[in-house]
């Protein structure tokens, strides 16, 4: 697993491929929508409407405390709508309920700029760090978990037919991580960032060409997964996808256990354990990693500085304070208190001292 400083190193590598300040000025024209213009109590409802009008119909839920903040800025370049989204941690789910009334037939290519994303679709799970890419398809259910403490994302939305014209069937290419430090990732990610930045200033004809070039590169990156002659999915992929979705949605339940998850999916305990064994892990290890990651992010958030470490642990299904402290130190090499103090110092936020912390 990655250490706590891995994302920073990846950001540096990613930004080294780009002109100075590019990441801060990716999309500089077009529509801007922000929660700053809305009363705090109305922000989640407003944000839901923003997301649905900008992308596709989705269920949106806040996953951090405090007053929610989010901003989108988008414009169209040829057949592509490019959208910059900066937000507090949240989840976005495309369910079968949305599909029954859906008219959209689009793909969404996500390029991570800051934070961490876990995306689930078609029995697969993609974990994105800064510079990584992944594809999602509007015609089937998916869940995306945007983790923070402050999340930044660039999304290219385009017709699904644009990939098929290039020999790619989207259902085989979804939720596949294209790493920024892979050979194709080093080419595609910086190109998308730069093309998005300059397309409008270059004029409509050049913008159209840049969009087509971007789609060609995306198809090339996805070819190993989504070629029309691709092999069938491995047995159990769809079931593992459903189990991991269930886990993500029930992290706050301290009683989440293999028997409960197996019963919810009408499978035996042996089947459940085999699913995770194929991934080189166990149910318990995956659950612990996800919970610790949520605690790690929440402890670094200035918005949650007034919450005790014990409260944050309980929020993510780890109510045993000493157990959380031991697991956190084993995973990150520091105590929850040490991590919080360092993270808040970097953000210029003083740790809350009104109540004594339970954890070291």
GROMACS .gro file of C-alpha atoms in nm:
model
  360
    1UNK     CA    1   0.000   0.000   0.000
    2UNK     CA    2   0.109   0.360  -0.052
    3UNK     CA    3   0.257   0.561   0.229
    4UNK     CA    4   0.108   0.897   0.333
    5UNK     CA    5   0.356   1.099   0.126
    6UNK     CA    6   0.302   0.911  -0.200
    7UNK     CA    7   0.036   1.149  -0.334
    8UNK     CA    8   0.268   1.448  -0.287
    9UNK     CA    9   0.545   1.275  -0.480
   10UNK     CA   10   0.305   1.186  -0.759
   11UNK     CA   11   0.178   1.544  -0.778
   12UNK     CA   12   0.535   1.667  -0.818
   13UNK     CA   13   0.601   1.417  -1.097
   14UNK     CA   14   0.274   1.506  -1.269
   15UNK     CA   15   0.328   1.879  -1.248
   16UNK     CA   16   0.683   1.842  -1.373
   17UNK     CA   17   0.531   1.742  -1.708
   18UNK     CA   18   0.334   2.068  -1.729
   19UNK     CA   19   0.408   2.437  -1.780
   20UNK     CA   20   0.420   2.640  -1.458
   21UNK     CA   21   0.075   2.715  -1.307
   22UNK     CA   22  -0.107   2.497  -1.560
   23UNK     CA   23  -0.281   2.293  -1.291
   24UNK     CA   24  -0.423   2.611  -1.138
   25UNK     CA   25  -0.559   2.739  -1.469
   26UNK     CA   26  -0.686   2.431  -1.647
   27UNK     CA   27  -1.023   2.570  -1.747
   28UNK     CA   28  -1.029   2.945  -1.764
   29UNK     CA   29  -1.349   3.018  -1.957
   30UNK     CA   30  -1.705   2.893  -1.957
   31UNK     CA   31  -1.975   2.853  -1.694
   32UNK     CA   32  -1.884   2.865  -1.324
   33UNK     CA   33  -2.113   2.733  -1.049
   34UNK     CA   34  -2.021   2.743  -0.681
   35UNK     CA   35  -2.180   2.667  -0.345
   36UNK     CA   36  -2.036   2.993  -0.210
   37UNK     CA   37  -2.344   3.173  -0.343
   38UNK     CA   38  -2.582   2.947  -0.146
   39UNK     CA   39  -2.671   2.935   0.224
   40UNK     CA   40  -2.489   2.648   0.402
   41UNK     CA   41  -2.813   2.462   0.482
   42UNK     CA   42  -2.906   2.454   0.112
   43UNK     CA   43  -2.567   2.362  -0.032
   44UNK     CA   44  -2.604   1.984  -0.067
   45UNK     CA   45  -2.938   2.015  -0.248
   46UNK     CA   46  -2.792   2.285  -0.471
   47UNK     CA   47  -2.478   2.079  -0.538
   48UNK     CA   48  -2.689   1.781  -0.638
   49UNK     CA   49  -2.860   1.994  -0.903
   50UNK     CA   50  -2.524   2.130  -1.020
   51UNK     CA   51  -2.377   1.781  -1.062
   52UNK     CA   52  -2.684   1.645  -1.242
   53UNK     CA   53  -2.702   1.940  -1.481
   54UNK     CA   54  -2.327   1.937  -1.550
   55UNK     CA   55  -2.278   1.564  -1.589
   56UNK     CA   56  -2.557   1.303  -1.572
   57UNK     CA   57  -2.825   1.207  -1.319
   58UNK     CA   58  -2.649   1.092  -1.001
   59UNK     CA   59  -2.710   1.061  -0.628
   60UNK     CA   60  -2.465   1.280  -0.439
   61UNK     CA   61  -2.376   1.251  -0.069
   62UNK     CA   62  -2.135   1.449   0.147
   63UNK     CA   63  -1.881   1.232   0.331
   64UNK     CA   64  -1.717   1.495   0.552
   65UNK     CA   65  -1.848   1.719   0.827
   66UNK     CA   66  -1.893   2.094   0.825
   67UNK     CA   67  -2.041   2.326   0.566
   68UNK     CA   68  -2.002   2.173   0.221
   69UNK     CA   69  -1.807   2.355  -0.052
   70UNK     CA   70  -1.792   2.280  -0.421
   71UNK     CA   71  -1.721   2.449  -0.753
   72UNK     CA   72  -1.748   2.344  -1.117
   73UNK     CA   73  -1.625   2.526  -1.424
   74UNK     CA   74  -1.688   2.384  -1.768
   75UNK     CA   75  -1.681   2.452  -2.139
   76UNK     CA   76  -1.720   2.259  -2.463
   77UNK     CA   77  -1.439   2.180  -2.705
   78UNK     CA   78  -1.562   2.004  -3.017
   79UNK     CA   79  -1.738   1.681  -2.908
   80UNK     CA   80  -1.594   1.706  -2.555
   81UNK     CA   81  -1.731   1.888  -2.253
   82UNK     CA   82  -1.438   1.962  -2.018
   83UNK     CA   83  -1.525   2.022  -1.653
   84UNK     CA   84  -1.305   2.118  -1.360
   85UNK     CA   85  -1.459   2.013  -1.026
   86UNK     CA   86  -1.318   2.117  -0.689
   87UNK     CA   87  -1.511   1.990  -0.389
   88UNK     CA   88  -1.510   1.860  -0.036
   89UNK     CA   89  -1.523   1.479  -0.002
   90UNK     CA   90  -1.838   1.324  -0.149
   91UNK     CA   91  -1.976   1.020  -0.327
   92UNK     CA   92  -2.160   1.012  -0.659
   93UNK     CA   93  -2.366   0.707  -0.752
   94UNK     CA   94  -2.530   0.615  -1.082
   95UNK     CA   95  -2.795   0.357  -0.991
   96UNK     CA   96  -3.030   0.139  -1.193
   97UNK     CA   97  -3.306   0.382  -1.097
   98UNK     CA   98  -3.127   0.651  -1.297
   99UNK     CA   99  -3.079   0.419  -1.593
  100UNK     CA  100  -3.451   0.345  -1.630
  101UNK     CA  101  -3.521   0.709  -1.715
  102UNK     CA  102  -3.186   0.788  -1.875
  103UNK     CA  103  -3.133   0.942  -2.214
  104UNK     CA  104  -2.759   0.996  -2.177
  105UNK     CA  105  -2.522   0.776  -2.374
  106UNK     CA  106  -2.188   0.924  -2.277
  107UNK     CA  107  -1.853   0.836  -2.125
  108UNK     CA  108  -1.677   1.034  -1.856
  109UNK     CA  109  -1.298   1.029  -1.839
  110UNK     CA  110  -1.172   1.134  -1.496
  111UNK     CA  111  -0.826   1.288  -1.453
  112UNK     CA  112  -0.723   1.322  -1.089
  113UNK     CA  113  -0.552   1.649  -0.993
  114UNK     CA  114  -0.564   1.642  -0.614
  115UNK     CA  115  -0.696   1.405  -0.349
  116UNK     CA  116  -0.790   1.043  -0.409
  117UNK     CA  117  -1.075   0.875  -0.597
  118UNK     CA  118  -1.206   0.522  -0.574
  119UNK     CA  119  -1.431   0.429  -0.866
  120UNK     CA  120  -1.638   0.112  -0.907
  121UNK     CA  121  -1.798  -0.009  -1.229
  122UNK     CA  122  -1.849  -0.337  -1.416
  123UNK     CA  123  -1.696  -0.545  -1.139
  124UNK     CA  124  -1.377  -0.340  -1.121
  125UNK     CA  125  -1.225  -0.096  -0.876
  126UNK     CA  126  -0.992   0.189  -0.977
  127UNK     CA  127  -0.798   0.385  -0.715
  128UNK     CA  128  -0.676   0.715  -0.861
  129UNK     CA  129  -0.396   0.937  -0.733
  130UNK     CA  130  -0.296   1.272  -0.891
  131UNK     CA  131  -0.233   1.236  -1.264
  132UNK     CA  132  -0.414   0.903  -1.298
  133UNK     CA  133  -0.705   0.848  -1.539
  134UNK     CA  134  -1.012   0.624  -1.545
  135UNK     CA  135  -1.321   0.589  -1.764
  136UNK     CA  136  -1.685   0.559  -1.654
  137UNK     CA  137  -1.989   0.476  -1.870
  138UNK     CA  138  -2.329   0.643  -1.816
  139UNK     CA  139  -2.525   0.342  -1.946
  140UNK     CA  140  -2.446   0.119  -1.645
  141UNK     CA  141  -2.437   0.167  -1.266
  142UNK     CA  142  -2.124   0.300  -1.100
  143UNK     CA  143  -2.008   0.455  -0.773
  144UNK     CA  144  -1.731   0.712  -0.736
  145UNK     CA  145  -1.592   0.808  -0.396
  146UNK     CA  146  -1.411   1.144  -0.404
  147UNK     CA  147  -1.176   1.163  -0.106
  148UNK     CA  148  -1.004   1.470   0.028
  149UNK     CA  149  -0.962   1.660   0.242
  150UNK     CA  150  -1.000   1.879  -0.069
  151UNK     CA  151  -1.063   1.712  -0.401
  152UNK     CA  152  -0.977   1.836  -0.752
  153UNK     CA  153  -1.073   1.661  -1.073
  154UNK     CA  154  -1.087   1.723  -1.447
  155UNK     CA  155  -1.361   1.534  -1.634
  156UNK     CA  156  -1.395   1.493  -2.010
  157UNK     CA  157  -1.748   1.399  -2.114
  158UNK     CA  158  -1.808   1.273  -2.469
  159UNK     CA  159  -2.041   1.041  -2.668
  160UNK     CA  160  -1.982   0.671  -2.610
  161UNK     CA  161  -1.989   0.630  -2.988
  162UNK     CA  162  -1.665   0.832  -3.009
  163UNK     CA  163  -1.481   0.538  -2.853
  164UNK     CA  164  -1.657   0.273  -3.057
  165UNK     CA  165  -1.560   0.458  -3.375
  166UNK     CA  166  -1.202   0.412  -3.257
  167UNK     CA  167  -1.241   0.040  -3.193
  168UNK     CA  168  -1.308   0.061  -2.817
  169UNK     CA  169  -1.609  -0.092  -2.641
  170UNK     CA  170  -1.656   0.107  -2.322
  171UNK     CA  171  -1.784  -0.173  -2.099
  172UNK     CA  172  -1.446  -0.346  -2.105
  173UNK     CA  173  -1.253  -0.026  -2.035
  174UNK     CA  174  -1.439   0.121  -1.738
  175UNK     CA  175  -1.281   0.160  -1.393
  176UNK     CA  176  -0.935   0.077  -1.529
  177UNK     CA  177  -0.660   0.289  -1.376
  178UNK     CA  178  -0.423   0.445  -1.628
  179UNK     CA  179  -0.130   0.547  -1.411
  180UNK     CA  180   0.040   0.880  -1.473
  181UNK     CA  181   0.379   0.711  -1.443
  182UNK     CA  182   0.299   0.446  -1.706
  183UNK     CA  183   0.430   0.493  -2.061
  184UNK     CA  184   0.088   0.590  -2.201
  185UNK     CA  185  -0.008   0.788  -1.890
  186UNK     CA  186   0.298   1.012  -1.923
  187UNK     CA  187   0.170   1.106  -2.267
  188UNK     CA  188  -0.207   1.125  -2.219
  189UNK     CA  189  -0.244   1.310  -1.887
  190UNK     CA  190  -0.025   1.614  -1.971
  191UNK     CA  191  -0.177   1.634  -2.319
  192UNK     CA  192  -0.531   1.649  -2.180
  193UNK     CA  193  -0.435   1.917  -1.928
  194UNK     CA  194  -0.262   2.134  -2.188
  195UNK     CA  195  -0.526   2.082  -2.458
  196UNK     CA  196  -0.800   2.183  -2.215
  197UNK     CA  197  -0.607   2.491  -2.112
  198UNK     CA  198  -0.541   2.627  -2.462
  199UNK     CA  199  -0.831   2.495  -2.672
  200UNK     CA  200  -1.060   2.798  -2.649
  201UNK     CA  201  -0.784   3.053  -2.691
  202UNK     CA  202  -0.671   2.867  -3.003
  203UNK     CA  203  -1.010   2.904  -3.177
  204UNK     CA  204  -1.287   2.657  -3.269
  205UNK     CA  205  -1.108   2.478  -3.553
  206UNK     CA  206  -0.793   2.415  -3.351
  207UNK     CA  207  -1.006   2.323  -3.051
  208UNK     CA  208  -1.190   2.063  -3.260
  209UNK     CA  209  -0.860   1.912  -3.374
  210UNK     CA  210  -0.727   1.903  -3.019
  211UNK     CA  211  -1.044   1.729  -2.902
  212UNK     CA  212  -1.012   1.464  -3.172
  213UNK     CA  213  -0.646   1.413  -3.086
  214UNK     CA  214  -0.738   1.373  -2.719
  215UNK     CA  215  -0.998   1.109  -2.807
  216UNK     CA  216  -0.744   0.925  -3.021
  217UNK     CA  217  -0.499   0.918  -2.730
  218UNK     CA  218  -0.768   0.807  -2.485
  219UNK     CA  219  -0.867   0.522  -2.719
  220UNK     CA  220  -0.502   0.419  -2.746
  221UNK     CA  221  -0.470   0.414  -2.367
  222UNK     CA  222  -0.786   0.204  -2.331
  223UNK     CA  223  -0.712  -0.037  -2.617
  224UNK     CA  224  -0.560  -0.310  -2.393
  225UNK     CA  225  -0.887  -0.322  -2.197
  226UNK     CA  226  -1.167  -0.224  -2.431
  227UNK     CA  227  -1.072  -0.355  -2.773
  228UNK     CA  228  -1.363  -0.511  -2.960
  229UNK     CA  229  -1.182  -0.847  -2.948
  230UNK     CA  230  -1.115  -0.832  -2.573
  231UNK     CA  231  -1.146  -1.150  -2.361
  232UNK     CA  232  -1.452  -1.200  -2.136
  233UNK     CA  233  -1.433  -1.070  -1.777
  234UNK     CA  234  -1.283  -1.299  -1.516
  235UNK     CA  235  -1.528  -1.503  -1.306
  236UNK     CA  236  -1.641  -1.323  -0.994
  237UNK     CA  237  -1.558  -0.968  -1.109
  238UNK     CA  238  -1.918  -0.849  -1.100
  239UNK     CA  239  -1.980  -1.008  -0.760
  240UNK     CA  240  -1.664  -0.852  -0.614
  241UNK     CA  241  -1.779  -0.517  -0.751
  242UNK     CA  242  -2.114  -0.547  -0.570
  243UNK     CA  243  -1.946  -0.654  -0.246
  244UNK     CA  244  -1.702  -0.361  -0.254
  245UNK     CA  245  -1.983  -0.116  -0.326
  246UNK     CA  246  -2.168  -0.252  -0.024
  247UNK     CA  247  -1.855  -0.215   0.188
  248UNK     CA  248  -1.802   0.147   0.081
  249UNK     CA  249  -2.162   0.236   0.165
  250UNK     CA  250  -2.147   0.072   0.510
  251UNK     CA  251  -1.803   0.175   0.638
  252UNK     CA  252  -1.966   0.358   0.930
  253UNK     CA  253  -2.124   0.036   1.061
  254UNK     CA  254  -1.893  -0.106   1.333
  255UNK     CA  255  -2.076  -0.437   1.299
  256UNK     CA  256  -1.992  -0.480   0.932
  257UNK     CA  257  -1.861  -0.835   0.912
  258UNK     CA  258  -1.804  -1.116   0.661
  259UNK     CA  259  -2.123  -1.301   0.767
  260UNK     CA  260  -2.332  -0.985   0.728
  261UNK     CA  261  -2.186  -0.906   0.385
  262UNK     CA  262  -2.216  -1.267   0.266
  263UNK     CA  263  -2.581  -1.279   0.374
  264UNK     CA  264  -2.655  -0.948   0.198
  265UNK     CA  265  -2.529  -1.099  -0.129
  266UNK     CA  266  -2.669  -1.452  -0.085
  267UNK     CA  267  -2.326  -1.615  -0.095
  268UNK     CA  268  -2.134  -1.836   0.145
  269UNK     CA  269  -1.851  -1.717   0.366
  270UNK     CA  270  -1.614  -1.932   0.163
  271UNK     CA  271  -1.721  -1.757  -0.160
  272UNK     CA  272  -1.672  -1.418   0.002
  273UNK     CA  273  -1.321  -1.497   0.122
  274UNK     CA  274  -1.227  -1.640  -0.220
  275UNK     CA  275  -1.325  -1.313  -0.388
  276UNK     CA  276  -1.071  -1.118  -0.185
  277UNK     CA  277  -0.808  -1.392  -0.195
  278UNK     CA  278  -0.803  -1.355  -0.576
  279UNK     CA  279  -0.714  -0.990  -0.519
  280UNK     CA  280  -0.428  -1.085  -0.288
  281UNK     CA  281  -0.599  -0.954   0.024
  282UNK     CA  282  -0.874  -1.036   0.274
  283UNK     CA  283  -1.209  -0.882   0.353
  284UNK     CA  284  -1.085  -0.762   0.692
  285UNK     CA  285  -0.769  -0.607   0.551
  286UNK     CA  286  -0.957  -0.422   0.276
  287UNK     CA  287  -1.215  -0.295   0.526
  288UNK     CA  288  -0.947  -0.176   0.768
  289UNK     CA  289  -0.752   0.003   0.492
  290UNK     CA  290  -1.062   0.190   0.374
  291UNK     CA  291  -1.157   0.296   0.725
  292UNK     CA  292  -0.806   0.410   0.811
  293UNK     CA  293  -0.786   0.608   0.487
  294UNK     CA  294  -1.110   0.790   0.576
  295UNK     CA  295  -0.979   0.865   0.925
  296UNK     CA  296  -0.647   0.984   0.777
  297UNK     CA  297  -0.829   1.229   0.547
  298UNK     CA  298  -1.073   1.354   0.812
  299UNK     CA  299  -0.794   1.418   1.062
  300UNK     CA  300  -0.621   1.638   0.804
  301UNK     CA  301  -0.934   1.843   0.731
  302UNK     CA  302  -0.955   2.191   0.889
  303UNK     CA  303  -1.334   2.158   0.867
  304UNK     CA  304  -1.322   1.872   1.119
  305UNK     CA  305  -1.064   2.021   1.354
  306UNK     CA  306  -1.326   2.057   1.629
  307UNK     CA  307  -1.408   1.685   1.626
  308UNK     CA  308  -1.216   1.456   1.858
  309UNK     CA  309  -1.008   1.174   1.715
  310UNK     CA  310  -1.237   0.927   1.889
  311UNK     CA  311  -1.541   1.080   1.717
  312UNK     CA  312  -1.376   1.054   1.377
  313UNK     CA  313  -1.285   0.691   1.439
  314UNK     CA  314  -1.641   0.611   1.544
  315UNK     CA  315  -1.770   0.789   1.235
  316UNK     CA  316  -1.590   0.534   1.017
  317UNK     CA  317  -1.679   0.223   1.213
  318UNK     CA  318  -1.376   0.220   1.447
  319UNK     CA  319  -1.522   0.310   1.789
  320UNK     CA  320  -1.243   0.135   1.984
  321UNK     CA  321  -1.009   0.428   2.048
  322UNK     CA  322  -0.698   0.230   2.151
  323UNK     CA  323  -0.751  -0.009   1.860
  324UNK     CA  324  -0.773   0.281   1.617
  325UNK     CA  325  -0.453   0.432   1.756
  326UNK     CA  326  -0.261   0.104   1.719
  327UNK     CA  327  -0.390   0.037   1.366
  328UNK     CA  328  -0.322   0.396   1.258
  329UNK     CA  329   0.035   0.390   1.386
  330UNK     CA  330   0.101   0.052   1.223
  331UNK     CA  331  -0.030   0.179   0.889
  332UNK     CA  332   0.114   0.533   0.878
  333UNK     CA  333   0.407   0.525   1.121
  334UNK     CA  334   0.261   0.798   1.341
  335UNK     CA  335  -0.023   0.840   1.587
  336UNK     CA  336  -0.355   1.001   1.487
  337UNK     CA  337  -0.268   1.302   1.704
  338UNK     CA  338   0.073   1.346   1.538
  339UNK     CA  339  -0.079   1.324   1.191
  340UNK     CA  340  -0.352   1.574   1.276
  341UNK     CA  341  -0.107   1.821   1.431
  342UNK     CA  342   0.124   1.809   1.126
  343UNK     CA  343  -0.160   1.831   0.872
  344UNK     CA  344  -0.334   2.123   1.042
  345UNK     CA  345  -0.004   2.306   1.086
  346UNK     CA  346   0.050   2.286   0.709
  347UNK     CA  347  -0.298   2.431   0.649
  348UNK     CA  348  -0.250   2.706   0.907
  349UNK     CA  349  -0.530   2.572   1.128
  350UNK     CA  350  -0.481   2.537   1.502
  351UNK     CA  351  -0.591   2.202   1.646
  352UNK     CA  352  -0.905   2.221   1.859
  353UNK     CA  353  -0.815   2.205   2.227
  354UNK     CA  354  -1.149   2.251   2.402
  355UNK     CA  355  -1.172   1.880   2.484
  356UNK     CA  356  -0.887   1.644   2.575
  357UNK     CA  357  -0.811   1.383   2.312
  358UNK     CA  358  -0.847   1.019   2.406
  359UNK     CA  359  -0.583   0.897   2.163
  360UNK     CA  360  -0.211   0.951   2.173
   0.00000   0.00000   0.00000
